[in-house]
CSV table of C-alpha atoms and ligand atoms in Angstrom, one decimal:
chain,number,residue,atom,x,y,z
A,2,MET,CA,-112.7,140.3,-70.2
A,3,LYS,CA,-109.5,139.8,-72.1
A,4,LYS,CA,-108.3,136.2,-72.0
A,5,ILE,CA,-104.6,135.7,-72.8
A,6,ILE,CA,-103.6,132.5,-74.6
A,7,VAL,CA,-99.9,131.7,-74.2
A,8,LYS,CA,-98.0,129.7,-76.8
A,9,VAL,CA,-95.6,127.2,-75.3
A,10,GLY,CA,-94.0,125.8,-78.5
A,11,ASP,CA,-97.0,124.5,-80.4
A,12,VAL,CA,-99.2,124.1,-77.3
A,13,SER,CA,-101.7,126.8,-76.4
A,14,VAL,CA,-102.2,127.4,-72.7
A,15,GLY,CA,-105.3,129.4,-71.6
A,16,GLY,CA,-107.9,128.4,-74.1
A,17,GLU,CA,-111.1,126.5,-73.6
A,18,GLY,CA,-111.2,122.8,-72.9
A,19,ARG,CA,-109.2,120.8,-70.4
A,20,ALA,CA,-106.1,121.9,-68.7
A,21,VAL,CA,-102.7,121.1,-70.3
A,22,VAL,CA,-100.9,118.3,-68.4
A,23,GLN,CA,-97.2,118.7,-67.7
A,24,SER,CA,-94.3,117.2,-65.7
A,25,MET,CA,-90.7,117.6,-65.0
A,26,CYS,CA,-87.7,115.3,-65.5
A,27,ASN,CA,-85.8,114.3,-62.3
A,28,THR,CA,-82.7,113.5,-64.2
A,29,SER,CA,-79.6,115.6,-64.3
A,30,THR,CA,-79.9,117.7,-67.5
A,31,LEU,CA,-76.2,117.1,-68.1
A,32,ASP,CA,-76.9,113.4,-68.4
A,33,ILE,CA,-78.3,113.9,-71.9
A,34,GLU,CA,-79.1,110.2,-72.6
A,35,ALA,CA,-81.0,109.8,-69.3
A,36,SER,CA,-82.9,113.0,-69.8
A,37,ILE,CA,-83.9,112.1,-73.4
A,38,LYS,CA,-85.0,108.7,-72.2
A,39,GLN,CA,-87.2,110.2,-69.5
A,40,CYS,CA,-88.6,112.9,-71.9
A,41,VAL,CA,-89.6,110.1,-74.3
A,42,GLU,CA,-91.3,108.1,-71.4
A,43,LEU,CA,-93.1,111.3,-70.3
A,44,TYR,CA,-94.2,112.0,-73.9
A,45,GLU,CA,-95.5,108.4,-74.3
A,46,ALA,CA,-97.4,108.6,-71.0
A,47,GLY,CA,-99.2,111.7,-72.3
A,48,ALA,CA,-97.2,114.7,-71.0
A,49,GLU,CA,-97.9,117.8,-73.1
A,50,ILE,CA,-95.2,120.0,-71.7
A,51,ILE,CA,-91.9,118.8,-70.1
A,52,ARG,CA,-89.6,120.8,-67.8
A,53,LEU,CA,-85.9,120.3,-67.2
A,54,THR,CA,-83.6,121.7,-64.5
A,55,THR,CA,-81.5,124.4,-66.1
A,56,GLN,CA,-79.5,125.9,-63.2
A,57,GLY,CA,-76.4,126.9,-65.2
A,58,LEU,CA,-75.1,127.6,-68.7
A,59,LYS,CA,-73.8,124.0,-69.0
A,60,GLU,CA,-77.4,122.8,-68.5
A,61,VAL,CA,-78.6,125.3,-71.2
A,62,LYS,CA,-76.2,123.7,-73.7
A,63,ALA,CA,-77.3,120.2,-72.7
A,64,LEU,CA,-81.0,121.4,-73.1
A,65,ARG,CA,-80.2,122.4,-76.7
A,66,VAL,CA,-78.9,119.0,-77.5
A,67,ILE,CA,-81.8,117.3,-75.8
A,68,LYS,CA,-84.3,119.4,-77.7
A,69,GLU,CA,-82.6,118.7,-81.1
A,70,ARG,CA,-82.4,115.0,-80.5
A,71,LEU,CA,-86.1,114.8,-79.4
A,72,ARG,CA,-87.2,116.8,-82.5
A,73,ASP,CA,-85.1,114.4,-84.7
A,74,ARG,CA,-87.2,111.6,-83.2
A,75,GLY,CA,-90.4,113.5,-84.1
A,76,ILE,CA,-91.2,114.5,-80.5
A,77,LYS,CA,-92.4,118.1,-80.6
A,78,THR,CA,-93.4,118.3,-76.9
A,79,PRO,CA,-92.5,121.8,-75.7
A,80,LEU,CA,-89.5,122.0,-73.3
A,81,VAL,CA,-89.4,124.3,-70.3
A,82,ALA,CA,-86.1,125.5,-68.7
A,83,ASP,CA,-86.4,125.6,-64.9
A,84,VAL,CA,-84.1,128.4,-64.0
A,85,HIS,CA,-85.3,130.1,-60.7
A,86,PHE,CA,-82.4,132.4,-59.9
A,87,SER,CA,-80.0,133.5,-62.5
A,88,TYR,CA,-80.9,136.2,-65.0
A,89,ALA,CA,-78.0,135.3,-67.3
A,90,VAL,CA,-79.0,131.6,-67.4
A,91,ALA,CA,-82.7,132.6,-68.1
A,92,VAL,CA,-81.6,134.8,-71.0
A,93,ALA,CA,-79.5,132.0,-72.5
A,94,ALA,CA,-82.3,129.4,-71.9
A,95,ALA,CA,-84.9,131.7,-73.6
A,96,ASN,CA,-83.1,131.3,-76.9
A,97,ILE,CA,-83.5,127.5,-76.7
A,98,ALA,CA,-86.5,126.5,-74.5
A,99,ASP,CA,-90.1,127.0,-75.4
A,100,LYS,CA,-90.7,128.5,-72.0
A,101,VAL,CA,-88.5,129.6,-69.1
A,102,ARG,CA,-89.7,129.2,-65.5
A,103,ILE,CA,-88.3,131.9,-63.2
A,104,ASN,CA,-89.1,133.8,-60.1
A,105,PRO,CA,-88.0,137.3,-61.1
A,106,GLY,CA,-87.9,138.4,-57.5
A,107,ASN,CA,-85.0,136.0,-57.1
A,108,PHE,CA,-82.9,137.6,-59.9
A,109,ALA,CA,-81.5,140.1,-57.5
A,110,LYS,CA,-81.9,141.3,-53.9
A,111,ASP,CA,-82.4,144.8,-55.1
A,112,HIS,CA,-85.9,145.0,-56.5
A,113,ASN,CA,-85.0,147.6,-59.1
A,114,VAL,CA,-82.2,145.4,-60.4
A,115,ALA,CA,-84.6,142.4,-60.6
A,116,LYS,CA,-87.1,144.6,-62.5
A,117,ARG,CA,-84.4,145.7,-65.0
A,118,GLU,CA,-83.3,142.1,-65.5
A,119,PHE,CA,-86.9,140.9,-66.0
A,120,ALA,CA,-87.4,143.6,-68.6
A,121,ARG,CA,-84.2,142.4,-70.5
A,122,LEU,CA,-85.3,138.8,-70.3
A,123,ILE,CA,-88.7,139.9,-71.8
A,124,SER,CA,-86.9,141.6,-74.7
A,125,VAL,CA,-85.1,138.3,-75.5
A,126,CYS,CA,-88.3,136.3,-75.2
A,127,LYS,CA,-90.1,138.6,-77.6
A,128,LYS,CA,-87.4,137.9,-80.2
A,129,SER,CA,-87.1,134.1,-79.6
A,130,GLY,CA,-90.8,133.4,-79.1
A,131,CYS,CA,-90.2,131.9,-75.7
A,132,SER,CA,-92.9,132.3,-73.1
A,133,ILE,CA,-92.3,132.8,-69.3
A,134,ARG,CA,-93.7,131.2,-66.2
A,135,VAL,CA,-93.5,133.5,-63.2
A,136,GLY,CA,-93.3,130.9,-60.4
A,137,ILE,CA,-94.1,132.3,-57.0
A,138,ASN,CA,-93.9,129.8,-54.2
A,139,HIS,CA,-95.2,130.0,-50.6
A,140,GLY,CA,-92.1,130.1,-48.5
A,141,SER,CA,-89.9,131.9,-51.0
A,142,LEU,CA,-91.4,135.3,-51.2
A,143,GLY,CA,-89.0,138.3,-51.2
A,144,GLU,CA,-88.3,140.3,-48.0
A,145,ARG,CA,-90.2,143.3,-49.3
A,146,VAL,CA,-93.4,141.4,-49.9
A,147,VAL,CA,-93.1,139.4,-46.6
A,148,PHE,CA,-92.6,142.7,-44.7
A,149,LYS,CA,-95.9,144.1,-46.1
A,150,TYR,CA,-98.1,141.0,-46.3
A,151,GLY,CA,-96.4,138.2,-44.4
A,152,ASP,CA,-95.8,134.8,-46.0
A,153,THR,CA,-99.5,134.6,-47.0
A,154,PRO,CA,-101.7,134.0,-50.0
A,155,GLN,CA,-102.2,137.8,-50.1
A,156,GLY,CA,-98.4,138.2,-50.4
A,157,MET,CA,-98.2,135.6,-53.1
A,158,THR,CA,-100.9,137.4,-55.1
A,159,ALA,CA,-99.3,140.8,-54.6
A,160,ALA,CA,-96.0,139.5,-55.9
A,161,ALA,CA,-97.7,138.0,-58.9
A,162,VAL,CA,-99.6,141.2,-59.8
A,163,GLU,CA,-96.4,143.1,-59.5
A,164,TRP,CA,-94.7,141.0,-62.2
A,165,ILE,CA,-97.8,141.0,-64.4
A,166,GLU,CA,-97.8,144.8,-64.3
A,167,MET,CA,-94.1,144.7,-65.1
A,168,ALA,CA,-94.6,142.4,-68.1
A,169,GLU,CA,-97.5,144.7,-69.3
A,170,GLU,CA,-95.3,147.8,-69.0
A,171,ASN,CA,-92.9,146.0,-71.3
A,172,GLY,CA,-95.6,145.1,-73.8
A,173,PHE,CA,-95.4,141.3,-73.1
A,174,ASP,CA,-98.4,139.1,-72.5
A,175,GLN,CA,-96.9,135.6,-72.9
A,176,ILE,CA,-96.7,134.9,-69.2
A,177,ILE,CA,-98.2,132.1,-67.1
A,178,ILE,CA,-98.4,132.4,-63.4
A,179,SER,CA,-98.1,129.8,-60.6
A,180,LEU,CA,-98.6,130.3,-56.9
A,181,LYS,CA,-97.7,126.9,-55.4
A,182,SER,CA,-97.8,125.7,-51.8
A,183,SER,CA,-97.8,122.3,-50.2
A,184,ASN,CA,-100.6,123.5,-48.0
A,185,THR,CA,-103.9,123.0,-49.9
A,186,LEU,CA,-105.7,125.8,-48.1
A,187,VAL,CA,-102.9,128.3,-48.8
A,188,MET,CA,-102.6,127.2,-52.4
A,189,THR,CA,-106.3,127.4,-53.2
A,190,LYS,CA,-106.7,130.7,-51.5
A,191,ALA,CA,-103.8,132.2,-53.3
A,192,TYR,CA,-105.0,131.2,-56.8
A,193,ARG,CA,-108.6,132.4,-56.0
A,194,LEU,CA,-107.3,135.7,-54.8
A,195,LEU,CA,-105.2,136.2,-58.0
A,196,TYR,CA,-108.0,135.0,-60.2
A,197,ASP,CA,-110.3,137.6,-58.7
A,198,GLU,CA,-107.6,140.3,-58.9
A,199,MET,CA,-107.1,139.5,-62.6
A,200,ILE,CA,-110.9,139.7,-63.2
A,201,LYS,CA,-110.8,143.2,-61.6
A,202,ARG,CA,-107.9,144.2,-63.7
A,203,GLY,CA,-109.7,143.0,-66.9
A,204,THR,CA,-107.1,140.6,-68.2
A,205,LEU,CA,-106.9,136.8,-67.4
A,206,TYR,CA,-103.4,135.3,-67.7
A,207,PRO,CA,-103.2,131.5,-67.8
A,208,LEU,CA,-102.5,129.9,-64.4
A,209,HIS,CA,-100.3,126.9,-63.8
A,210,LEU,CA,-101.7,124.9,-60.9
A,211,GLY,CA,-99.8,122.6,-58.6
A,212,VAL,CA,-99.6,121.5,-55.0
A,213,THR,CA,-95.9,121.6,-54.5
A,214,GLU,CA,-94.0,119.0,-52.4
A,215,ALA,CA,-97.2,116.9,-52.2
A,216,GLY,CA,-95.3,113.7,-51.3
A,217,ASN,CA,-95.9,110.3,-52.7
A,218,GLY,CA,-98.4,107.4,-52.8
A,219,ASP,CA,-102.0,107.8,-52.0
A,220,GLU,CA,-101.3,110.9,-49.9
A,221,GLY,CA,-99.6,112.8,-52.7
A,222,ARG,CA,-102.3,111.9,-55.2
A,223,ILE,CA,-105.2,112.8,-52.8
A,224,LYS,CA,-103.6,116.2,-51.8
A,225,SER,CA,-103.1,117.1,-55.5
A,226,ALA,CA,-106.6,116.0,-56.6
A,227,VAL,CA,-108.3,117.8,-53.7
A,228,ALA,CA,-106.7,121.2,-54.5
A,229,LEU,CA,-106.5,121.0,-58.3
A,230,SER,CA,-110.2,119.9,-58.6
A,231,ALA,CA,-111.4,122.6,-56.2
A,232,LEU,CA,-109.9,125.2,-58.6
A,233,LEU,CA,-110.5,123.6,-61.9
A,234,LYS,CA,-114.2,123.1,-61.2
A,235,GLU,CA,-114.4,126.9,-60.7
A,236,GLY,CA,-112.8,127.5,-64.1
A,237,ILE,CA,-109.4,128.4,-62.5
A,238,GLY,CA,-106.3,126.8,-64.0
A,239,ASP,CA,-105.0,126.2,-67.5
A,240,THR,CA,-102.2,123.8,-67.0
A,241,ILE,CA,-101.5,121.4,-64.2
A,242,ARG,CA,-98.7,119.4,-62.7
A,243,VAL,CA,-99.2,116.7,-60.1
A,244,SER,CA,-95.8,116.7,-58.2
A,245,LEU,CA,-95.0,113.3,-56.8
A,246,THR,CA,-91.9,112.1,-55.0
A,247,GLU,CA,-91.8,109.2,-57.5
A,248,ASN,CA,-90.9,108.5,-61.1
A,249,PRO,CA,-92.4,111.5,-62.8
A,250,VAL,CA,-94.0,109.2,-65.4
A,251,ASN,CA,-96.4,108.2,-62.6
A,252,GLU,CA,-97.7,111.8,-62.4
A,253,ILE,CA,-99.2,111.7,-65.9
A,254,PRO,CA,-102.1,109.3,-65.5
A,255,VAL,CA,-103.1,111.1,-62.3
A,256,ALA,CA,-102.9,114.6,-63.9
A,257,LEU,CA,-104.8,113.4,-67.0
A,258,PHE,CA,-107.6,111.9,-64.8
A,259,ILE,CA,-108.0,115.2,-62.8
A,260,ALA,CA,-107.8,117.4,-65.9
A,261,ASP,CA,-110.4,115.2,-67.8
A,262,TYR,CA,-112.7,114.8,-64.8
A,263,CYS,CA,-112.7,118.5,-64.0
A,264,LYS,CA,-112.8,119.8,-67.5
A,265,ARG,CA,-114.5,123.1,-67.9
A,266,GLY,CA,-118.2,122.7,-68.7
A,267,THR,CA,-118.5,119.1,-67.6
A,268,THR,CA,-120.3,117.8,-64.6
A,269,GLY,CA,-117.7,115.3,-63.6
A,270,CYS,CA,-117.1,116.7,-60.2
A,271,THR,CA,-119.9,119.1,-59.3
A,272,ASP,CA,-121.1,119.3,-55.8
A,273,SER,CA,-124.8,119.1,-56.8
A,274,GLU,CA,-125.3,115.4,-56.4
A,275,LEU,CA,-123.5,115.1,-53.1
A,276,ASN,CA,-125.7,113.9,-50.2
A,277,VAL,CA,-124.7,116.0,-47.2
A,278,LEU,CA,-126.4,115.1,-44.0
A,279,PRO,CA,-126.2,116.7,-40.5
A,280,VAL,CA,-125.1,114.2,-37.9
A,281,THR,CA,-125.2,114.6,-34.2
A,282,ASP,CA,-122.5,112.9,-32.2
A,283,ASP,CA,-124.2,110.3,-30.0
A,284,LYS,CA,-121.8,110.9,-27.1
A,285,SER,CA,-123.1,114.4,-26.5
A,286,SER,CA,-126.3,116.4,-27.0
A,287,ASN,CA,-124.2,119.5,-27.3
A,288,ILE,CA,-125.3,121.4,-30.5
A,289,ASN,CA,-121.6,122.0,-31.3
A,290,SER,CA,-121.1,118.3,-31.9
A,291,ARG,CA,-123.3,118.4,-35.0
A,292,ARG,CA,-121.3,117.6,-38.1
A,293,SER,CA,-122.2,117.6,-41.8
A,294,VAL,CA,-121.3,114.2,-43.4
A,295,ILE,CA,-121.2,113.5,-47.1
A,296,ILE,CA,-122.6,110.1,-47.9
A,297,LYS,CA,-121.6,108.7,-51.2
A,298,ASP,CA,-121.5,105.4,-53.1
A,299,TYR,CA,-118.8,104.5,-55.6
A,300,ASN,CA,-118.9,101.8,-58.2
A,301,VAL,CA,-115.6,102.0,-60.0
A,302,ASN,CA,-113.1,99.8,-61.9
A,303,SER,CA,-110.0,100.2,-59.8
A,304,TYR,CA,-108.7,101.5,-56.4
A,305,GLN,CA,-106.8,104.3,-58.2
A,306,GLU,CA,-110.0,105.4,-59.9
A,307,PHE,CA,-111.8,105.4,-56.5
A,308,ILE,CA,-109.3,107.6,-54.7
A,309,LEU,CA,-109.0,110.1,-57.6
A,310,ARG,CA,-112.8,110.4,-58.2
A,311,ALA,CA,-113.6,110.6,-54.5
A,312,SER,CA,-110.8,113.2,-53.9
A,313,CYS,CA,-112.2,115.4,-56.7
A,314,ASP,CA,-115.8,115.0,-55.6
A,315,LEU,CA,-115.3,115.2,-51.8
A,316,GLY,CA,-112.2,117.2,-51.4
A,317,PRO,CA,-113.5,120.6,-52.4
A,318,PRO,CA,-116.5,120.7,-50.0
A,319,LEU,CA,-114.2,119.5,-47.1
A,320,LEU,CA,-111.6,122.1,-48.0
A,321,ASP,CA,-114.1,124.9,-48.2
A,322,ASN,CA,-115.8,123.8,-44.9
A,323,PHE,CA,-119.2,122.8,-46.5
A,324,ALA,CA,-118.8,119.4,-44.9
A,325,ASP,CA,-116.9,117.9,-42.0
A,326,ASP,CA,-116.6,114.2,-42.8
A,327,VAL,CA,-117.5,111.5,-45.3
A,328,LYS,CA,-119.2,108.1,-45.2
A,329,LEU,CA,-118.5,105.9,-48.2
A,330,ASN,CA,-119.8,102.7,-49.8
A,331,VAL,CA,-117.3,101.5,-52.4
A,332,ASN,CA,-117.5,98.7,-54.9
A,333,ILE,CA,-114.5,98.0,-57.1
A,334,SER,CA,-115.1,95.6,-60.0
A,335,SER,CA,-111.5,94.5,-60.5
A,336,GLU,CA,-110.3,93.9,-56.9
A,337,PRO,CA,-111.7,93.3,-53.4
A,338,LEU,CA,-111.6,96.4,-51.1
A,339,HIS,CA,-111.2,96.0,-47.3
A,340,ILE,CA,-113.1,98.4,-45.0
A,341,ASP,CA,-109.6,99.5,-43.6
A,342,ASP,CA,-108.7,100.8,-47.1
A,343,ILE,CA,-111.8,103.0,-47.1
A,344,LEU,CA,-111.0,104.3,-43.6
A,345,LYS,CA,-107.4,104.9,-44.6
A,346,PHE,CA,-108.6,106.9,-47.6
A,347,ARG,CA,-111.0,108.9,-45.3
A,348,ASP,CA,-108.1,109.7,-43.0
A,349,ASN,CA,-105.9,110.8,-45.9
A,350,LEU,CA,-108.7,112.9,-47.4
A,351,LEU,CA,-109.4,114.7,-44.1
A,352,GLN,CA,-105.7,115.4,-43.7
A,353,ALA,CA,-105.3,116.6,-47.3
A,354,THR,CA,-108.1,119.0,-46.7
A,355,ARG,CA,-106.6,120.0,-43.3
A,356,ARG,CA,-109.7,119.0,-41.4
A,357,LYS,CA,-108.1,116.3,-39.2
A,358,PHE,CA,-104.5,115.3,-38.8
A,359,SER,CA,-104.1,111.6,-37.9
A,360,LYS,CA,-100.4,111.2,-38.9
A,361,PRO,CA,-97.4,113.5,-39.5
A,362,GLU,CA,-97.8,115.9,-42.3
A,363,TYR,CA,-95.0,115.5,-44.9
A,364,ILE,CA,-93.6,118.0,-47.4
A,365,ALA,CA,-91.5,116.2,-49.9
A,366,CYS,CA,-90.3,117.7,-53.2
A,367,PRO,CA,-90.5,115.6,-56.4
A,368,GLY,CA,-86.8,115.9,-56.9
A,369,CYS,CA,-85.2,117.2,-60.1
A,370,GLY,CA,-81.8,117.5,-61.7
A,371,ARG,CA,-80.6,119.2,-58.5
A,372,THR,CA,-81.2,116.1,-56.4
A,373,LEU,CA,-78.0,114.2,-55.6
A,374,PHE,CA,-79.4,111.3,-53.6
A,375,ASP,CA,-82.1,108.6,-53.8
A,376,LEU,CA,-84.9,110.9,-52.7
A,377,GLU,CA,-87.7,108.4,-53.2
A,378,ASN,CA,-86.2,105.7,-50.9
A,379,VAL,CA,-85.0,108.3,-48.3
A,380,PHE,CA,-88.5,109.8,-48.1
A,381,GLU,CA,-90.0,106.4,-47.5
A,382,GLU,CA,-87.5,105.7,-44.8
A,383,VAL,CA,-88.1,109.1,-43.1
A,384,LYS,CA,-91.9,108.3,-43.2
A,385,ARG,CA,-91.4,104.9,-41.7
A,386,ARG,CA,-89.1,106.2,-38.8
A,387,THR,CA,-91.3,109.3,-38.0
A,388,SER,CA,-94.8,107.8,-38.4
A,389,HIS,CA,-95.4,108.2,-34.6
A,390,LEU,CA,-94.9,112.0,-34.7
A,391,VAL,CA,-98.6,112.9,-35.3
A,392,GLY,CA,-99.1,116.7,-35.5
A,393,TYR,CA,-95.5,117.4,-36.7
A,394,ASN,CA,-94.8,118.8,-40.2
A,395,ILE,CA,-91.7,117.2,-41.6
A,396,ALA,CA,-90.0,118.1,-44.9
A,397,VAL,CA,-87.7,116.0,-47.1
A,398,MET,CA,-86.2,118.1,-49.8
A,399,GLY,CA,-83.8,117.3,-52.6
A,400,CYS,CA,-81.5,120.3,-52.6
A,401,ILE,CA,-80.1,123.0,-50.4
A,402,VAL,CA,-80.6,125.7,-53.0
A,403,ASN,CA,-84.4,125.7,-53.0
A,404,GLY,CA,-85.3,123.2,-50.3
A,405,PRO,CA,-85.1,125.4,-47.2
A,406,GLY,CA,-87.2,128.2,-48.9
A,407,GLU,CA,-89.8,125.9,-50.4
A,408,MET,CA,-90.4,123.7,-47.3
A,409,ALA,CA,-92.4,126.8,-46.1
A,410,ASP,CA,-94.0,126.0,-42.7
A,411,ALA,CA,-92.3,122.7,-42.0
A,412,ASP,CA,-91.3,122.1,-38.3
A,413,TYR,CA,-88.2,120.0,-39.2
A,414,GLY,CA,-86.4,119.4,-42.5
A,415,TYR,CA,-84.1,116.8,-44.0
A,416,ILE,CA,-82.4,118.6,-46.8
A,417,GLY,CA,-80.0,117.1,-49.4
A,418,GLU,CA,-76.8,119.2,-49.3
A,419,GLY,CA,-74.7,117.5,-51.9
A,420,LYS,CA,-73.5,114.0,-52.7
A,421,ASN,CA,-74.5,111.8,-49.6
A,422,ARG,CA,-74.5,114.9,-47.3
A,423,VAL,CA,-77.6,116.2,-45.5
A,424,SER,CA,-78.6,119.3,-43.5
A,425,ILE,CA,-81.1,118.9,-40.7
A,426,TYR,CA,-83.3,122.0,-40.1
A,427,ARG,CA,-85.5,123.2,-37.3
A,428,GLY,CA,-87.9,125.5,-39.0
A,429,ARG,CA,-85.8,127.9,-41.0
A,430,GLU,CA,-82.6,127.2,-39.1
A,431,ALA,CA,-80.0,124.7,-40.1
A,432,ILE,CA,-79.1,122.8,-36.9
A,433,TYR,CA,-76.8,120.2,-38.3
A,434,ARG,CA,-74.9,120.6,-41.5
A,435,SER,CA,-73.1,118.2,-43.7
A,436,VAL,CA,-74.3,115.1,-41.9
A,437,PRO,CA,-73.4,111.8,-43.7
A,438,GLN,CA,-76.6,110.4,-45.2
A,439,GLU,CA,-76.4,107.2,-43.3
A,440,ASP,CA,-76.7,109.1,-40.0
A,441,ALA,CA,-79.1,111.8,-41.1
A,442,ILE,CA,-82.5,110.2,-40.0
A,443,ASP,CA,-81.0,109.4,-36.6
A,444,LYS,CA,-79.9,113.0,-36.3
A,445,LEU,CA,-83.3,114.3,-37.3
A,446,LEU,CA,-85.0,112.1,-34.7
A,447,GLU,CA,-82.4,113.0,-32.1
A,448,LEU,CA,-83.2,116.7,-32.6
A,449,ILE,CA,-87.0,116.2,-32.5
A,450,GLU,CA,-86.7,114.2,-29.3
A,451,GLU,CA,-84.3,116.6,-27.6
A,452,ASP,CA,-86.6,119.6,-28.6
A,453,SER,CA,-89.6,117.7,-27.2
A,454,ARG,CA,-87.8,116.9,-23.9
A,455,ASN,CA,-86.7,120.6,-23.6
A,456,LYS,CA,-90.2,121.7,-24.4
A,457,LEU,CA,-88.7,123.7,-27.3
A,458,PHE,CA,-91.4,122.5,-29.6
A,459,ARG,CA,-95.0,121.3,-29.5
A,460,PRO,CA,-96.8,119.7,-32.5
A,461,ARG,CA,-99.0,122.3,-34.0
A,462,LEU,CA,-101.3,120.3,-36.3
A,463,GLY,CA,-104.2,118.6,-34.7
H,512,LIG,S1,-86.3,121.5,-53.7
H,512,LIG,FE1,-84.5,121.4,-55.0
H,512,LIG,S2,-84.4,119.2,-55.6
H,512,LIG,FE2,-86.5,119.5,-54.9
H,512,LIG,S3,-87.6,119.9,-56.8
H,512,LIG,FE3,-87.0,121.9,-55.8
H,512,LIG,S4,-85.1,122.4,-56.9
H,512,LIG,FE4,-85.5,120.2,-57.3
């Protein structure tokens, strides 16, 4: 098996050892001082690769200045230009950044044009030493792929293989692939399919893992830990990002924990020591009511350590249907823990693994330089006002350019449209546009209630 190692600046991705940890600035790249400050904070927290929004040529110029100023300070952390759509911007960025993140399928509607532009970008990258991340997201697959496979893990894998073949035809192997989704089942399935496909083809390219739009707080951490650990413990994944709708610096300790705990060749999160017992529901003697329950004790130093360890240990068997529930005894040395906290964790874990939905499911992007409003606080407010909508899938996205595509299977969406303006979506359709931000949550609730009254929509998650 040929294993490709990709150089991103001085960092090697795809070798042995633990996954490389990365994050992304949520500053405007044009705000050079704020971006440098956040890069320094991320570097000091332990980020090994840092990505910045680079949507236009002005941002490419700003990226050059940011890179030079960081290097002057002795910070060599590789910088990645997040480009997405524009071939011209990707080419300009490839002369400055250590890696460009693109979805070549988005370069042009015509697939042959997109292929030609991808080939030209490769020729620039070969000269400049820049690597490429081909980022395929659930929800933003091209029409051609969706027509053949649907918006499915199979479609995500097929799209990735197509661009791998294209890179190979052009004699370029410095590519990293990501297949992100906010749905932990879709995400793990897609990466496993691609990994198997690469084994069949005889060449393993490095994989960038992430649960996109994972949200914030315990929920975001648990969702990420569940899916990333499931893959890392199988040896799948070479670099990871934990996307949180919070200050990106908060992502780093979480990602470092997961990467260290699930390092290849360690036993940190193997299933072997889990005690799985069949339990029959007392209320019924029906054989179908038997469930497999994992019973586990934790003696840990902090609540944060508990949720991350337990998510890495217990998430994969729940996700893969080897167990149905968990029963935990937890002792935290530094702080008292109430039984309600353990039950809350259990609910979050069952929801992250999509076994039981006890509250609304939220899809919230981490925000980036394209976000023009206070995403963190708005998301908290949306959660507070919609907490009664169990079974609904609600998205809060930072921008209109990528938000509607990336919210994938959300039922309703609150999408930032510009400065203090918001669009409200039902599925893929914008129902209200340019709503002033102060009225937007009311409008969202109004739409959901009206749809429910008119029986236009029923919650699907349960
Ligand atoms: S949806 Fe828009 S604002 Fe949110 S992370 Fe993606 S590009 Fe940035």
